[in-house]
Coordinates of C-alpha atoms in Angstrom, one line a residue:
M7 CA -20.1 25.7 6.6
I8 CA -17.1 23.3 6.6
G9 CA -15.6 22.4 9.9
T10 CA -12.2 20.9 10.7
P11 CA -12.3 17.1 10.7
T12 CA -11.7 15.4 14.1
G13 CA -10.8 11.9 15.0
S14 CA -8.9 9.5 12.8
D15 CA -9.6 6.7 10.3
A16 CA -9.2 3.8 12.6
G17 CA -10.5 1.2 10.2
L18 CA -13.8 0.6 11.9
L19 CA -15.4 -0.5 8.7
S20 CA -12.2 -2.0 7.2
P21 CA -10.9 -4.4 9.9
V22 CA -8.7 -6.3 7.5
W23 CA -6.1 -3.5 7.7
A24 CA -7.0 -1.9 11.0
G25 CA -3.9 -1.9 13.2
T26 CA -1.7 -3.6 10.7
P27 CA 1.6 -2.1 9.4
V28 CA 0.0 -0.9 6.2
H29 CA -2.5 1.1 8.2
A30 CA 0.3 3.4 9.5
A31 CA 2.2 3.3 6.3
T32 CA -0.8 4.8 4.4
S33 CA -2.2 7.2 7.0
D34 CA -2.6 10.9 6.5
D35 CA 0.4 11.3 8.7
A36 CA 2.4 9.1 6.4
W37 CA 1.4 11.1 3.4
L38 CA 2.2 14.4 5.1
G39 CA 5.5 13.1 6.2
A40 CA 6.3 11.9 2.7
M41 CA 5.5 15.3 1.2
L42 CA 7.7 17.0 3.7
E43 CA 10.5 14.5 2.9
V44 CA 10.2 15.5 -0.8
E45 CA 10.5 19.2 0.0
V46 CA 13.5 18.6 2.2
A47 CA 15.2 16.3 -0.4
L48 CA 14.7 18.9 -3.1
A49 CA 16.3 21.5 -0.9
R50 CA 19.3 19.3 0.0
V51 CA 19.9 18.4 -3.7
Q52 CA 19.5 21.9 -4.9
A53 CA 22.0 23.1 -2.2
R54 CA 24.5 20.4 -3.2
L55 CA 24.1 21.5 -6.9
G56 CA 24.7 25.2 -5.9
V57 CA 21.1 26.3 -6.8
I58 CA 20.2 27.5 -3.3
P59 CA 22.4 28.4 -0.4
A60 CA 23.4 25.6 1.8
S61 CA 22.5 27.7 4.9
A62 CA 18.8 27.4 3.9
V63 CA 18.7 23.6 4.3
P64 CA 19.0 23.2 8.1
V65 CA 16.2 25.7 8.6
I66 CA 13.9 23.9 6.1
E67 CA 14.8 20.5 7.7
S68 CA 14.1 21.8 11.2
V69 CA 10.6 22.9 10.5
A70 CA 9.5 20.3 8.0
R71 CA 8.2 17.9 10.7
P72 CA 4.7 16.5 10.6
E73 CA 3.9 17.6 14.2
R74 CA 4.3 21.2 13.1
F75 CA 1.3 20.9 10.8
D76 CA -2.4 20.6 11.5
L77 CA -3.7 17.8 9.3
G78 CA -7.4 18.8 9.7
E79 CA -6.6 22.4 8.7
L80 CA -4.6 21.3 5.7
A81 CA -7.4 19.0 4.5
V82 CA -9.9 21.8 4.6
Q83 CA -7.6 24.3 3.0
A84 CA -6.9 21.8 0.2
R85 CA -10.4 22.5 -1.0
E86 CA -9.3 25.9 -2.1
A87 CA -6.6 24.4 -4.4
A88 CA -7.9 20.9 -5.1
N89 CA -4.7 19.4 -3.7
P90 CA -3.0 19.4 -0.3
V91 CA 0.4 20.5 -1.4
V92 CA -0.6 24.2 -1.9
P93 CA -1.6 24.7 1.8
L94 CA 1.3 22.6 2.9
V95 CA 3.9 24.7 1.0
S96 CA 2.2 27.9 2.3
T97 CA 2.5 26.7 5.9
L98 CA 6.0 25.4 5.4
T99 CA 7.1 28.7 3.9
S100 CA 5.6 30.6 6.8
L101 CA 7.3 28.3 9.4
V102 CA 10.7 28.7 7.6
A103 CA 10.2 32.5 7.3
A104 CA 9.6 32.7 11.1
E105 CA 13.0 31.1 11.6
N106 CA 14.9 32.7 8.7
P107 CA 13.2 35.0 6.2
A108 CA 15.9 34.5 3.6
A109 CA 15.6 30.8 3.7
A110 CA 11.9 31.0 3.0
D111 CA 12.7 32.1 -0.6
H112 CA 14.2 28.7 -1.2
V113 CA 11.3 26.5 -0.2
H114 CA 9.7 24.6 -3.1
R115 CA 12.2 26.1 -5.5
G116 CA 11.0 25.6 -9.1
C117 CA 8.6 22.9 -8.0
T118 CA 4.9 22.2 -8.6
S119 CA 2.3 20.5 -6.5
Q120 CA 2.1 17.4 -8.6
D121 CA 5.9 16.9 -8.4
V122 CA 5.6 16.8 -4.6
L123 CA 2.5 14.7 -4.3
D124 CA 3.5 12.2 -7.0
T125 CA 6.9 11.7 -5.5
A126 CA 5.5 11.5 -2.0
T127 CA 3.0 8.9 -3.3
M128 CA 5.9 6.8 -4.6
L129 CA 7.5 6.9 -1.1
V130 CA 4.2 5.9 0.6
A131 CA 3.7 3.1 -2.0
R132 CA 7.3 1.8 -1.5
R133 CA 6.9 1.5 2.2
A134 CA 3.5 -0.1 2.0
L135 CA 4.8 -2.5 -0.6
A136 CA 7.7 -3.4 1.6
E137 CA 5.3 -4.4 4.4
L138 CA 3.2 -6.3 1.8
E139 CA 6.2 -8.2 0.5
S140 CA 7.3 -9.2 3.9
C141 CA 3.8 -10.7 4.6
L142 CA 3.9 -12.5 1.2
D143 CA 7.3 -14.0 2.2
R144 CA 5.8 -15.3 5.5
C145 CA 2.8 -16.7 3.6
A146 CA 5.0 -18.4 1.0
V147 CA 7.1 -20.1 3.7
A148 CA 4.0 -21.4 5.4
L149 CA 2.4 -22.6 2.2
A150 CA 5.6 -24.4 1.2
S151 CA 5.6 -26.2 4.5
L152 CA 2.0 -27.3 3.9
A153 CA 2.7 -28.5 0.4
E154 CA 5.8 -30.5 1.5
Q155 CA 4.0 -32.0 4.5
H156 CA 1.0 -33.0 2.5
R157 CA 2.4 -33.8 -0.9
E158 CA 1.0 -37.4 -0.6
T159 CA -2.2 -36.6 1.4
P160 CA -5.1 -37.6 -0.8
T161 CA -8.1 -35.3 -1.1
A162 CA -11.0 -34.7 -3.4
G163 CA -10.4 -32.5 -6.3
R164 CA -13.5 -30.4 -7.0
T165 CA -14.7 -28.7 -10.2
L166 CA -17.8 -26.6 -10.5
T167 CA -18.5 -27.4 -6.8
Q168 CA -18.5 -31.2 -7.2
H169 CA -16.1 -34.1 -6.8
A170 CA -14.0 -34.4 -9.9
V171 CA -10.8 -36.5 -9.5
P172 CA -8.5 -37.3 -6.6
T173 CA -5.7 -34.9 -5.9
T174 CA -3.5 -34.2 -2.9
F175 CA -3.8 -31.5 -0.4
G176 CA -0.1 -30.8 -1.1
L177 CA -0.9 -29.9 -4.7
K178 CA -3.7 -27.6 -3.5
A179 CA -1.2 -25.8 -1.2
A180 CA 1.3 -25.8 -4.0
G181 CA -1.2 -23.9 -6.2
W182 CA -1.6 -21.3 -3.4
L183 CA 2.2 -21.1 -3.1
A184 CA 2.6 -20.5 -6.8
G185 CA 0.1 -17.7 -6.8
V186 CA 1.7 -16.0 -3.8
G187 CA 5.2 -16.5 -5.3
E188 CA 4.2 -14.8 -8.6
A189 CA 2.5 -12.0 -6.8
R190 CA 5.6 -11.5 -4.6
R191 CA 7.9 -11.2 -7.6
R192 CA 5.7 -8.5 -9.1
V193 CA 5.6 -6.6 -5.9
H194 CA 9.4 -6.8 -5.6
R195 CA 10.0 -5.6 -9.1
L196 CA 7.6 -2.7 -8.7
R197 CA 9.0 -1.7 -5.3
T198 CA 12.6 -1.8 -6.4
Q199 CA 12.4 -0.6 -10.1
G200 CA 9.0 0.8 -10.9
L201 CA 8.5 3.8 -8.5
P202 CA 10.0 6.9 -10.1
V203 CA 10.7 10.3 -8.8
S204 CA 8.5 13.0 -10.4
I205 CA 10.2 16.2 -11.5
G206 CA 8.5 18.1 -14.2
G207 CA 7.7 21.6 -13.0
A208 CA 4.5 23.4 -13.9
G209 CA 4.0 22.0 -17.4
G210 CA 6.3 19.1 -17.7
T211 CA 9.4 21.0 -19.0
A212 CA 11.1 21.6 -15.7
A213 CA 11.5 25.2 -16.9
A214 CA 11.5 26.8 -13.5
Y215 CA 14.0 24.3 -12.1
A216 CA 16.3 25.1 -15.0
A217 CA 15.8 28.8 -14.7
Y218 CA 16.8 28.9 -11.0
A219 CA 19.7 26.6 -11.7
R220 CA 21.0 28.8 -14.6
E221 CA 20.6 31.9 -12.5
A222 CA 22.8 30.4 -9.7
T223 CA 25.2 28.2 -11.6
G224 CA 25.1 29.1 -15.3
T225 CA 23.6 25.7 -16.4
D226 CA 20.2 24.2 -16.1
L227 CA 21.2 21.0 -14.1
V228 CA 17.9 19.3 -14.7
A229 CA 19.3 15.8 -15.4
E230 CA 21.5 16.2 -12.3
L231 CA 18.6 17.3 -10.2
V232 CA 16.4 14.3 -11.3
E233 CA 19.2 11.7 -10.6
A234 CA 20.3 13.2 -7.3
T235 CA 16.7 13.6 -6.0
A236 CA 15.9 10.0 -6.9
A237 CA 19.0 8.8 -5.1
E238 CA 18.2 11.0 -2.1
L239 CA 14.8 9.4 -1.8
G240 CA 15.6 5.9 -2.9
L241 CA 13.3 6.0 -5.9
A242 CA 13.8 5.2 -9.6
V243 CA 15.0 7.8 -12.0
Q244 CA 12.3 9.1 -14.3
V245 CA 12.9 9.0 -18.1
L246 CA 10.8 12.1 -18.5
P247 CA 8.1 13.9 -16.5
W248 CA 5.0 11.7 -16.1
H249 CA 2.3 14.1 -14.9
T250 CA -0.1 12.7 -17.6
Q251 CA 1.7 9.5 -18.4
R252 CA 0.3 7.5 -15.5
V253 CA 1.8 4.1 -16.0
P254 CA 3.4 4.0 -12.5
L255 CA 0.0 4.4 -10.9
A256 CA -1.7 2.0 -13.2
D257 CA 1.1 -0.5 -12.6
L258 CA 0.6 -0.2 -8.9
G259 CA -3.1 -0.9 -9.3
W260 CA -2.4 -3.9 -11.5
V261 CA 0.1 -5.4 -9.1
L262 CA -2.2 -4.8 -6.1
S263 CA -5.0 -6.6 -8.1
I264 CA -2.7 -9.6 -8.6
V265 CA -1.9 -9.7 -4.9
A266 CA -5.5 -9.4 -3.9
G267 CA -6.8 -12.0 -6.4
T268 CA -4.1 -14.5 -5.4
L269 CA -4.8 -14.1 -1.7
G270 CA -8.6 -14.1 -2.4
K271 CA -8.2 -17.5 -4.2
F272 CA -6.4 -18.9 -1.2
A273 CA -9.2 -17.6 1.1
V274 CA -12.2 -18.8 -0.8
D275 CA -10.6 -22.3 -0.9
V276 CA -10.2 -22.2 2.8
Q277 CA -13.8 -21.2 3.3
V278 CA -14.9 -24.2 1.3
L279 CA -12.7 -26.5 3.4
C280 CA -14.1 -25.0 6.6
R281 CA -17.7 -25.7 5.7
T282 CA -19.4 -27.9 8.3
E283 CA -20.2 -30.6 5.7
V284 CA -16.7 -30.6 4.3
G285 CA -14.7 -30.1 7.6
E286 CA -11.3 -30.6 6.1
A287 CA -9.6 -27.5 7.7
V288 CA -10.0 -25.0 10.5
E289 CA -8.6 -21.5 10.8
P290 CA -6.2 -20.6 13.6
G291 CA -7.3 -18.3 16.4
P292 CA -7.7 -17.8 20.1
A293 CA -10.8 -18.7 22.0
G294 CA -13.7 -16.5 20.9
R295 CA -12.5 -15.7 17.4
G296 CA -15.2 -16.3 14.9
A297 CA -17.9 -16.2 17.4
S298 CA -21.4 -15.3 16.3
S299 CA -23.5 -12.7 18.2
A300 CA -26.5 -15.1 18.0
M301 CA -25.4 -18.7 17.5
P302 CA -23.1 -20.1 20.2
Q303 CA -22.0 -23.1 18.1
K304 CA -20.4 -21.0 15.4
R305 CA -16.7 -20.7 14.7
N306 CA -16.7 -18.5 11.6
P307 CA -13.7 -18.5 9.3
V308 CA -13.0 -14.8 9.9
L309 CA -9.5 -14.6 8.5
S310 CA -10.5 -15.9 5.1
T311 CA -13.6 -13.7 5.3
L312 CA -11.5 -10.6 5.8
I313 CA -9.2 -11.5 2.9
V314 CA -12.1 -12.2 0.5
A315 CA -13.7 -8.9 1.5
A316 CA -10.5 -7.0 0.9
A317 CA -9.8 -8.8 -2.4
R318 CA -13.1 -7.8 -3.8
Q319 CA -12.3 -4.1 -3.2
V320 CA -8.9 -3.9 -4.9
A321 CA -9.9 -4.5 -8.5
P322 CA -12.4 -1.6 -8.5
A323 CA -9.8 0.7 -7.0
A324 CA -7.3 -0.5 -9.6
G325 CA -9.9 0.2 -12.3
V326 CA -10.1 3.8 -11.2
L327 CA -6.3 4.1 -11.5
A328 CA -6.5 2.6 -15.0
Q329 CA -9.2 5.1 -16.0
C330 CA -7.1 8.0 -14.7
M331 CA -4.5 7.2 -17.5
L332 CA -6.9 9.3 -19.6
A333 CA -5.2 12.5 -18.4
E334 CA -5.5 15.4 -20.8
D335 CA -2.9 18.0 -21.8
E336 CA 0.3 18.4 -19.7
R337 CA -1.6 18.5 -16.3
P338 CA -5.1 17.1 -15.9
A339 CA -8.2 18.5 -14.2
G340 CA -9.6 15.7 -12.1
A341 CA -7.8 12.6 -13.4
W342 CA -4.8 13.0 -11.2
H343 CA -7.0 14.0 -8.3
A344 CA -9.1 10.9 -8.7
E345 CA -6.1 8.6 -8.1
W346 CA -5.3 9.4 -4.5
Q347 CA -8.0 7.7 -2.4
P348 CA -8.4 4.6 -4.6
L349 CA -4.6 4.1 -4.4
R350 CA -4.7 4.3 -0.7
D351 CA -7.7 2.0 -0.6
G352 CA -5.9 -0.5 -2.8
L353 CA -2.7 -0.4 -0.8
R354 CA -4.6 -0.9 2.5
A355 CA -6.8 -3.7 1.3
A356 CA -4.0 -5.6 -0.4
G357 CA -1.6 -5.0 2.5
G358 CA -4.2 -6.0 5.1
A359 CA -5.1 -9.1 3.1
A360 CA -1.4 -10.1 2.9
H361 CA -1.0 -9.6 6.7
T362 CA -4.1 -11.7 7.3
A363 CA -3.1 -14.4 4.8
A364 CA 0.2 -14.8 6.5
E365 CA -1.5 -15.5 9.8
L366 CA -4.0 -17.9 8.1
A367 CA -1.3 -19.8 6.3
E368 CA 0.9 -20.1 9.3
G369 CA -1.9 -21.4 11.5
L370 CA -4.1 -23.4 9.2
T371 CA -5.0 -26.8 10.6
V372 CA -6.1 -29.6 8.1
F373 CA -7.6 -33.0 8.8
P374 CA -6.4 -35.7 6.5
D375 CA -8.8 -38.3 7.9
R376 CA -11.7 -36.1 7.0
M377 CA -10.3 -35.6 3.5
L378 CA -10.1 -39.4 3.1
E379 CA -13.6 -39.8 4.4
N380 CA -14.9 -37.3 1.9
L381 CA -12.8 -38.9 -0.9
H382 CA -14.7 -42.2 -0.4
R383 CA -18.1 -40.5 0.0
T384 CA -19.2 -41.3 -3.5
G385 CA -18.2 -44.9 -3.4
G386 CA -15.5 -44.6 -6.0
A387 CA -17.3 -42.4 -8.5
I388 CA -14.5 -39.9 -8.1
V389 CA -12.3 -42.2 -10.1
A390 CA -14.8 -42.7 -12.9
E391 CA -12.4 -41.1 -15.3
R392 CA -9.8 -43.8 -14.5
V393 CA -12.4 -46.6 -14.8
N394 CA -13.5 -45.1 -18.2
V395 CA -9.9 -45.4 -19.5
A396 CA -9.7 -49.0 -18.3
L397 CA -13.0 -50.1 -19.8
A398 CA -12.5 -48.5 -23.2
P399 CA -10.3 -51.2 -24.7
A400 CA -12.8 -53.9 -23.8
L401 CA -16.1 -52.1 -24.4
G402 CA -15.1 -49.3 -26.8
K403 CA -14.8 -45.7 -25.7
A404 CA -18.4 -44.7 -26.4
R405 CA -20.0 -47.7 -24.7
A406 CA -17.7 -47.5 -21.7
K407 CA -18.8 -43.9 -21.2
Q408 CA -22.5 -44.9 -21.5
V409 CA -22.1 -47.7 -19.0
L410 CA -20.4 -45.4 -16.4
A411 CA -22.9 -42.7 -16.9
R412 CA -25.7 -45.1 -16.3
I413 CA -24.1 -46.5 -13.1
A414 CA -23.4 -42.9 -11.8
A415 CA -27.0 -42.0 -12.4
E416 CA -28.2 -45.1 -10.6
A417 CA -25.9 -44.3 -7.7
A418 CA -27.1 -40.7 -7.5
A419 CA -30.7 -41.9 -7.5
G420 CA -30.0 -44.1 -4.4
H421 CA -30.1 -47.5 -6.1
G422 CA -26.7 -48.5 -4.6
A423 CA -23.1 -47.4 -4.2
F424 CA -21.1 -46.7 -7.3
D425 CA -18.5 -49.4 -6.6
E426 CA -21.1 -52.0 -6.0
L427 CA -23.1 -51.2 -9.1
L428 CA -20.0 -51.2 -11.1
A429 CA -18.9 -54.6 -9.8
A430 CA -22.4 -56.0 -10.7
A431 CA -22.5 -54.4 -14.1
P432 CA -23.2 -57.2 -16.7
E433 CA -21.0 -55.5 -19.3
L434 CA -17.9 -56.2 -17.1
R435 CA -18.8 -59.9 -16.8
E436 CA -19.5 -60.2 -20.5
S437 CA -16.1 -58.7 -21.4
N438 CA -14.1 -61.5 -19.8
A439 CA -11.1 -59.2 -19.7
D440 CA -8.5 -60.0 -17.1
D441 CA -8.0 -56.3 -16.3
L442 CA -11.7 -56.0 -15.4
S443 CA -11.6 -58.8 -12.7
E444 CA -13.1 -58.1 -9.3
A445 CA -9.6 -57.4 -7.9
A446 CA -8.7 -55.2 -10.8
V447 CA -11.9 -53.1 -10.4
R448 CA -11.2 -52.8 -6.7
E449 CA -7.7 -51.4 -7.5
L450 CA -9.2 -49.1 -10.1
L451 CA -11.6 -47.6 -7.5
T452 CA -8.9 -46.8 -5.0
P453 CA -8.5 -43.0 -5.2
Q454 CA -5.0 -43.0 -3.8
N455 CA -3.9 -44.9 -6.9
Y456 CA -5.1 -42.2 -9.3
L457 CA -3.1 -39.1 -8.3
G458 CA -1.4 -38.5 -11.6
A459 CA 1.6 -36.2 -11.5
A460 CA 0.5 -34.4 -8.3
S461 CA 3.7 -35.1 -6.4
L462 CA 5.8 -33.9 -9.4
F463 CA 3.9 -30.7 -9.6
V464 CA 4.3 -30.1 -5.8
Q465 CA 8.0 -30.5 -6.2
R466 CA 8.1 -28.1 -9.1
A467 CA 6.3 -25.5 -7.1
L468 CA 8.6 -26.0 -4.2
D469 CA 11.7 -25.6 -6.4
E470 CA 10.4 -22.5 -8.0
Y471 CA 8.7 -20.6 -5.2
G472 CA 9.7 -22.3 -1.9
P473 CA 12.3 -20.9 0.5
P474 CA 15.9 -21.7 -0.1
A475 CA 17.0 -25.1 1.2

């Protein structure tokens, strides 16, 4: 026996989006409200076109309110039709009939379930993306500030977990900024141009819409209906029905994946910087945030942890949406139905990650002194690339590399610091080259003198993705 669900999805197991704006924007209430908006919009447009009597619209508007519907009952009744629109339309029609029996004939006129739910999904997505875009804007402003403030702050560049060459924290922040900026552009384009209304009727020909219009006006009015409904709801105009051409949903999944991946990259970098042995950054938060239930000394990087957890969930959800493009015939059995929950999961995870990333970026504290300490931890080995370039003219490229590899190995084995071993290397003394004097070698081993075009790249990122001056 199936009972009526109770309670609500509060996000107990998904704290990244719990209580955030995207939570409300993607709730069952939000989807119900969006479906009712679609039904009302169709009635308004059809009345303006003369397809249904104008007197029916106020009655439909007055009862098409979410509080008049029992979500739990609708969810259970949806099992009998494999979608929630059928019981919703049945209930809506009954409510209208109780107010005005004649108006009930004009509910859902010429429509099909997929038209309503697809269009409602576009409304839900648009609102969720608006919240997401706002959070990305906040994140970008904060990251731009970090990049500008620390454009000359030296830090260790790391590749494959190890020190590689010196860089600046400003360039690291500029990289985060560029990712967020590109993600935001994709969200904006999709939100403003890529979410179409869905009007196709039972089999993608809009035949019933046209038949009702011809009966009332003498012409089918389908093009007019599509354009007017899109305008009424603030959605894009479809080129043709897309019941089994699921690019809009796949596009949503792809953009959400870009957002999640970009924010996840930011978060995993922060996690590295927050490691005890690195200690170059700390997350914001009130007293008690990041506490461990067992270890009183811990201050866990919870914001970045939430972001990483969310980011890992979005790509699989987007993968389901991509697979659902394999939708047979003119209306599919299962492919359409498989989209709904993964899309909501993706919107929630990406939206929650963006909300959390904005807080993280706005409050991230970094420690330049610790960065400098770590930069010198290897005794100059972090600039071995630069030393190799300087030694090559005197020793030859191959021999210079061999010498530095030997010195690095000796330093790693604990036989001395890299800079001391280099200064004592007989090959340098034998070369008699002025540019390999003790003073020259000391300058070569100064990490701050080997930052390449870091400052230039920071400025390019600020020019391209930073807030207007």
